[in-house]
């Protein structure tokens, strides 16, 4: 009887074990995970579902983690994805299978792949890269960049700059140079960059060559709106009625909405050499002033921070208003005729002197 009991117990254990094995779902990692550089600072991640993975009745998706250069985690149902990232320090990512089974998620192991950083001697890549975009009335944009040669870059280093915007990649044709004739600046007077309220990435890639060292490439991503130098405001007018100063202007040439802009006014009192800076979002400003003083007024524009703030525009040409009672200006005005008189006298006296000499 006890043997029969043991036997049936064993059977129960066996049944239970089989049940466990059945309900343990196997999750296998994806296969053939590859990274491909498809454009400057653009990587295509691709993988295949594991052929041995049972996909019936499960919802399969993938977890992706970008590890370098910048950590990023996301899930996707696709078996590919595209990332924009600087690649001069290499790129690495991992992916795993996710099974959604009876409302719980089961994960496979990770598969990791890496792109090596491009080779090059230390401190040969460019530093202090900065770029500015200028837009014109016909929606064309120019791009100007400057940089410094790497500390260890040999004197014969030749740098090459490329920019990429969407699918357009172009090499610089117009470089400026340092005293060793190394390229340290570039100007594209016409680019494929177009006004875009969301602000796309402008990729800058600078590599180089030298007989004495391998030059390490450098990449940087810029948001097009963050590096756009806004155009100055238009049609500035100033008027003075008694002591009420009225300043009006129009928004700059731009393709973003009028309400995007903010302005800075400089109201400079020439008599007491005092500058007042005022910020406003409207297109006019008035101020009580001492109308016995003379003022110089100028305006500059930028987009507001919620609207992709760029670089402040240049100031408009100063406009002058108010009576001029500045004693120095009077003196200066008096000096011009005085010095003219002096010059004429001097000239005449010299002439008579030389005439006298000639007579003698
Ligand atoms: C993975 O790559 C190998 C070699 O390129 C290929 O033979 C195999 O079919 C690929 N596997 C899948 C699931 O595509
Ligand atoms: C999948 O689910 C369906 C119904 O939900 C069921 O009839 C079928 O047997 C299941 N298949 C497997 C392999 O579990
Ligand atoms: C699904 O999960 C619930 C609770 O998590 C459990 O009660 C149920 O038996 C599970 N069903 C299957 C088919 O595994
Ligand atoms: C270059 O950048 C470094 C650090 O960002 C800064 O300290 C240095 O002053 C910059 N050099 C020039 C010439 O702008
Ligand atoms: C756009 O305007 C600039 C000057 O503002 C001019 O040089 C350029 O040729 C124009 N481009 C087109 C495509 O009209
Ligand atoms: C620089 O980069 C461009 C674009 O990727 C490439 O075509 C060129 O061969 C590179 N030049 C050097 C010297 O590495
Ligand atoms: C600026 O003034 C000129 C001439 O008065 C006018 O034709 C032009 O439309 C004005 N511009 C704007 C943006 O108001």
PDB file of C-alpha atoms in Angstrom, residues 76-226:
ATOM      1  CA  UNK A  76       8.825  49.039 -30.683  1.00  0.00           C
ATOM      2  CA  UNK A  77       6.815  46.486 -32.673  1.00  0.00           C
ATOM      3  CA  UNK A  78       9.114  47.031 -35.676  1.00  0.00           C
ATOM      4  CA  UNK A  79      12.350  45.198 -36.349  1.00  0.00           C
ATOM      5  CA  UNK A  80      14.236  48.368 -37.322  1.00  0.00           C
ATOM      6  CA  UNK A  81      14.629  51.916 -36.129  1.00  0.00           C
ATOM      7  CA  UNK A  82      16.625  55.027 -37.066  1.00  0.00           C
ATOM      8  CA  UNK A  83      18.545  57.183 -34.592  1.00  0.00           C
ATOM      9  CA  UNK A  84      20.217  60.580 -35.036  1.00  0.00           C
ATOM     10  CA  UNK A  85      23.315  60.855 -32.869  1.00  0.00           C
ATOM     11  CA  UNK A  86      26.883  62.143 -32.996  1.00  0.00           C
ATOM     12  CA  UNK A  87      29.137  59.216 -33.861  1.00  0.00           C
ATOM     13  CA  UNK A  88      32.648  60.503 -33.134  1.00  0.00           C
ATOM     14  CA  UNK A  89      32.692  58.631 -29.807  1.00  0.00           C
ATOM     15  CA  UNK A  90      31.170  55.468 -31.266  1.00  0.00           C
ATOM     16  CA  UNK A  91      27.656  54.103 -30.828  1.00  0.00           C
ATOM     17  CA  UNK A  92      26.319  51.097 -28.937  1.00  0.00           C
ATOM     18  CA  UNK A  93      22.858  49.654 -28.427  1.00  0.00           C
ATOM     19  CA  UNK A  94      21.129  46.489 -27.245  1.00  0.00           C
ATOM     20  CA  UNK A  95      17.795  44.890 -28.024  1.00  0.00           C
ATOM     21  CA  UNK A  96      15.638  42.151 -26.464  1.00  0.00           C
ATOM     22  CA  UNK A  97      12.366  40.373 -27.215  1.00  0.00           C
ATOM     23  CA  UNK A  98       9.305  41.223 -25.126  1.00  0.00           C
ATOM     24  CA  UNK A  99       6.377  38.762 -24.953  1.00  0.00           C
ATOM     25  CA  UNK A 100       3.045  39.890 -23.684  1.00  0.00           C
ATOM     26  CA  UNK A 101       1.466  36.749 -22.273  1.00  0.00           C
ATOM     27  CA  UNK A 102      -1.693  36.644 -20.185  1.00  0.00           C
ATOM     28  CA  UNK A 103      -1.261  40.309 -19.212  1.00  0.00           C
ATOM     29  CA  UNK A 104       2.300  39.980 -18.035  1.00  0.00           C
ATOM     30  CA  UNK A 105       5.458  40.862 -19.960  1.00  0.00           C
ATOM     31  CA  UNK A 106       8.306  38.364 -20.232  1.00  0.00           C
ATOM     32  CA  UNK A 107      11.726  39.516 -21.464  1.00  0.00           C
ATOM     33  CA  UNK A 108      14.551  37.720 -23.254  1.00  0.00           C
ATOM     34  CA  UNK A 109      18.259  38.348 -22.709  1.00  0.00           C
ATOM     35  CA  UNK A 110      19.826  41.351 -24.396  1.00  0.00           C
ATOM     36  CA  UNK A 111      21.844  41.290 -27.635  1.00  0.00           C
ATOM     37  CA  UNK A 112      24.408  44.089 -27.817  1.00  0.00           C
ATOM     38  CA  UNK A 113      26.222  45.642 -30.802  1.00  0.00           C
ATOM     39  CA  UNK A 114      28.750  48.461 -31.108  1.00  0.00           C
ATOM     40  CA  UNK A 115      30.163  50.847 -33.685  1.00  0.00           C
ATOM     41  CA  UNK A 116      33.767  51.688 -32.843  1.00  0.00           C
ATOM     42  CA  UNK A 117      34.714  55.348 -32.505  1.00  0.00           C
ATOM     43  CA  UNK A 118      36.545  56.523 -35.650  1.00  0.00           C
ATOM     44  CA  UNK A 119      40.300  56.462 -35.165  1.00  0.00           C
ATOM     45  CA  UNK A 120      42.456  59.562 -34.816  1.00  0.00           C
ATOM     46  CA  UNK A 121      45.128  61.065 -32.576  1.00  0.00           C
ATOM     47  CA  UNK A 122      43.983  62.735 -29.345  1.00  0.00           C
ATOM     48  CA  UNK A 123      43.162  66.466 -29.458  1.00  0.00           C
ATOM     49  CA  UNK A 124      43.397  66.615 -33.245  1.00  0.00           C
ATOM     50  CA  UNK A 125      39.665  67.122 -33.705  1.00  0.00           C
ATOM     51  CA  UNK A 126      38.248  70.648 -33.888  1.00  0.00           C
ATOM     52  CA  UNK A 127      36.957  72.421 -30.766  1.00  0.00           C
ATOM     53  CA  UNK A 128      34.659  75.373 -30.021  1.00  0.00           C
ATOM     54  CA  UNK A 129      32.431  74.839 -33.039  1.00  0.00           C
ATOM     55  CA  UNK A 130      29.705  77.441 -33.375  1.00  0.00           C
ATOM     56  CA  UNK A 131      27.275  77.986 -36.213  1.00  0.00           C
ATOM     57  CA  UNK A 132      24.743  80.678 -37.151  1.00  0.00           C
ATOM     58  CA  UNK A 133      21.905  80.555 -39.681  1.00  0.00           C
ATOM     59  CA  UNK A 134      20.674  83.713 -41.443  1.00  0.00           C
ATOM     60  CA  UNK A 135      17.342  83.626 -43.277  1.00  0.00           C
ATOM     61  CA  UNK A 136      16.325  85.909 -46.137  1.00  0.00           C
ATOM     62  CA  UNK A 137      13.042  87.203 -47.479  1.00  0.00           C
ATOM     63  CA  UNK A 138      12.813  84.469 -50.121  1.00  0.00           C
ATOM     64  CA  UNK A 139      13.069  81.693 -47.507  1.00  0.00           C
ATOM     65  CA  UNK A 140      16.667  80.828 -48.247  1.00  0.00           C
ATOM     66  CA  UNK A 141      19.111  80.363 -45.433  1.00  0.00           C
ATOM     67  CA  UNK A 142      22.858  80.788 -45.235  1.00  0.00           C
ATOM     68  CA  UNK A 143      25.036  78.956 -42.729  1.00  0.00           C
ATOM     69  CA  UNK A 144      28.242  80.251 -41.147  1.00  0.00           C
ATOM     70  CA  UNK A 145      30.425  78.135 -38.856  1.00  0.00           C
ATOM     71  CA  UNK A 146      33.697  78.761 -37.030  1.00  0.00           C
ATOM     72  CA  UNK A 147      35.906  76.481 -34.953  1.00  0.00           C
ATOM     73  CA  UNK A 148      39.386  76.149 -33.510  1.00  0.00           C
ATOM     74  CA  UNK A 149      41.990  73.657 -34.704  1.00  0.00           C
ATOM     75  CA  UNK A 150      42.672  70.884 -32.175  1.00  0.00           C
ATOM     76  CA  UNK A 151      45.568  71.561 -29.762  1.00  0.00           C
ATOM     77  CA  UNK A 152      47.591  68.671 -31.181  1.00  0.00           C
ATOM     78  CA  UNK A 153      46.596  69.164 -34.822  1.00  0.00           C
ATOM     79  CA  UNK A 154      49.788  69.446 -36.953  1.00  0.00           C
ATOM     80  CA  UNK A 155      50.392  72.658 -38.909  1.00  0.00           C
ATOM     81  CA  UNK A 156      49.602  70.936 -42.202  1.00  0.00           C
ATOM     82  CA  UNK A 157      46.138  69.770 -41.001  1.00  0.00           C
ATOM     83  CA  UNK A 158      43.398  70.264 -43.537  1.00  0.00           C
ATOM     84  CA  UNK A 159      39.867  70.263 -42.079  1.00  0.00           C
ATOM     85  CA  UNK A 160      36.761  69.546 -44.157  1.00  0.00           C
ATOM     86  CA  UNK A 161      33.276  70.567 -43.081  1.00  0.00           C
ATOM     87  CA  UNK A 162      30.033  68.928 -44.149  1.00  0.00           C
ATOM     88  CA  UNK A 163      26.508  69.794 -43.138  1.00  0.00           C
ATOM     89  CA  UNK A 164      23.476  67.549 -43.410  1.00  0.00           C
ATOM     90  CA  UNK A 165      19.846  68.715 -43.343  1.00  0.00           C
ATOM     91  CA  UNK A 166      17.246  65.978 -43.905  1.00  0.00           C
ATOM     92  CA  UNK A 167      18.593  64.008 -46.856  1.00  0.00           C
ATOM     93  CA  UNK A 168      20.876  66.784 -48.147  1.00  0.00           C
ATOM     94  CA  UNK A 169      24.596  66.601 -47.424  1.00  0.00           C
ATOM     95  CA  UNK A 170      27.014  69.220 -48.744  1.00  0.00           C
ATOM     96  CA  UNK A 171      30.702  69.929 -48.365  1.00  0.00           C
ATOM     97  CA  UNK A 172      31.922  73.453 -47.681  1.00  0.00           C
ATOM     98  CA  UNK A 173      33.378  75.316 -50.672  1.00  0.00           C
ATOM     99  CA  UNK A 174      34.246  78.602 -48.980  1.00  0.00           C
ATOM    100  CA  UNK A 175      36.657  78.289 -46.051  1.00  0.00           C
ATOM    101  CA  UNK A 176      38.390  80.915 -43.924  1.00  0.00           C
ATOM    102  CA  UNK A 177      41.863  80.090 -42.635  1.00  0.00           C
ATOM    103  CA  UNK A 178      44.194  80.627 -39.680  1.00  0.00           C
ATOM    104  CA  UNK A 179      47.827  81.794 -39.922  1.00  0.00           C
ATOM    105  CA  UNK A 180      48.971  78.283 -40.871  1.00  0.00           C
ATOM    106  CA  UNK A 181      46.348  78.220 -43.637  1.00  0.00           C
ATOM    107  CA  UNK A 182      44.292  75.624 -41.760  1.00  0.00           C
ATOM    108  CA  UNK A 183      40.548  75.857 -42.349  1.00  0.00           C
ATOM    109  CA  UNK A 184      38.834  77.344 -39.267  1.00  0.00           C
ATOM    110  CA  UNK A 185      35.596  78.719 -40.693  1.00  0.00           C
ATOM    111  CA  UNK A 186      33.075  78.025 -43.400  1.00  0.00           C
ATOM    112  CA  UNK A 187      30.279  79.864 -45.158  1.00  0.00           C
ATOM    113  CA  UNK A 188      27.453  78.380 -47.201  1.00  0.00           C
ATOM    114  CA  UNK A 189      25.657  81.341 -48.764  1.00  0.00           C
ATOM    115  CA  UNK A 190      22.802  79.135 -49.912  1.00  0.00           C
ATOM    116  CA  UNK A 191      21.667  75.928 -48.177  1.00  0.00           C
ATOM    117  CA  UNK A 192      18.835  73.420 -48.215  1.00  0.00           C
ATOM    118  CA  UNK A 193      17.828  74.638 -44.755  1.00  0.00           C
ATOM    119  CA  UNK A 194      14.238  75.908 -44.800  1.00  0.00           C
ATOM    120  CA  UNK A 195      12.147  77.690 -42.203  1.00  0.00           C
ATOM    121  CA  UNK A 196      10.565  75.117 -39.936  1.00  0.00           C
ATOM    122  CA  UNK A 197       8.641  75.938 -36.797  1.00  0.00           C
ATOM    123  CA  UNK A 198       9.435  72.669 -35.041  1.00  0.00           C
ATOM    124  CA  UNK A 199      13.136  73.010 -35.723  1.00  0.00           C
ATOM    125  CA  UNK A 200      15.055  70.223 -37.395  1.00  0.00           C
ATOM    126  CA  UNK A 201      18.578  69.102 -36.697  1.00  0.00           C
ATOM    127  CA  UNK A 202      21.455  70.527 -38.665  1.00  0.00           C
ATOM    128  CA  UNK A 203      24.294  67.990 -38.516  1.00  0.00           C
ATOM    129  CA  UNK A 204      27.831  69.332 -38.749  1.00  0.00           C
ATOM    130  CA  UNK A 205      30.651  66.883 -39.459  1.00  0.00           C
ATOM    131  CA  UNK A 206      34.290  68.033 -39.563  1.00  0.00           C
ATOM    132  CA  UNK A 207      37.042  65.589 -40.439  1.00  0.00           C
ATOM    133  CA  UNK A 208      40.536  66.230 -41.649  1.00  0.00           C
ATOM    134  CA  UNK A 209      43.816  64.950 -42.970  1.00  0.00           C
ATOM    135  CA  UNK A 210      47.508  65.515 -42.252  1.00  0.00           C
ATOM    136  CA  UNK A 211      50.784  63.862 -43.245  1.00  0.00           C
ATOM    137  CA  UNK A 212      51.834  63.592 -39.594  1.00  0.00           C
ATOM    138  CA  UNK A 213      48.770  62.386 -37.704  1.00  0.00           C
ATOM    139  CA  UNK A 214      45.350  60.833 -38.174  1.00  0.00           C
ATOM    140  CA  UNK A 215      42.814  63.593 -37.574  1.00  0.00           C
ATOM    141  CA  UNK A 216      39.869  62.599 -35.378  1.00  0.00           C
ATOM    142  CA  UNK A 217      36.504  63.622 -36.840  1.00  0.00           C
ATOM    143  CA  UNK A 218      34.019  65.728 -34.873  1.00  0.00           C
ATOM    144  CA  UNK A 219      30.234  65.938 -35.083  1.00  0.00           C
ATOM    145  CA  UNK A 220      27.654  68.224 -33.538  1.00  0.00           C
ATOM    146  CA  UNK A 221      23.887  68.541 -33.871  1.00  0.00           C
ATOM    147  CA  UNK A 222      22.231  71.955 -33.805  1.00  0.00           C
ATOM    148  CA  UNK A 223      18.538  72.784 -33.671  1.00  0.00           C
ATOM    149  CA  UNK A 224      18.082  75.073 -36.662  1.00  0.00           C
ATOM    150  CA  UNK A 225      15.937  77.547 -34.726  1.00  0.00           C
ATOM    151  CA  UNK A 226      18.302  77.774 -31.776  1.00  0.00           C
TER     152      UNK A 226
END
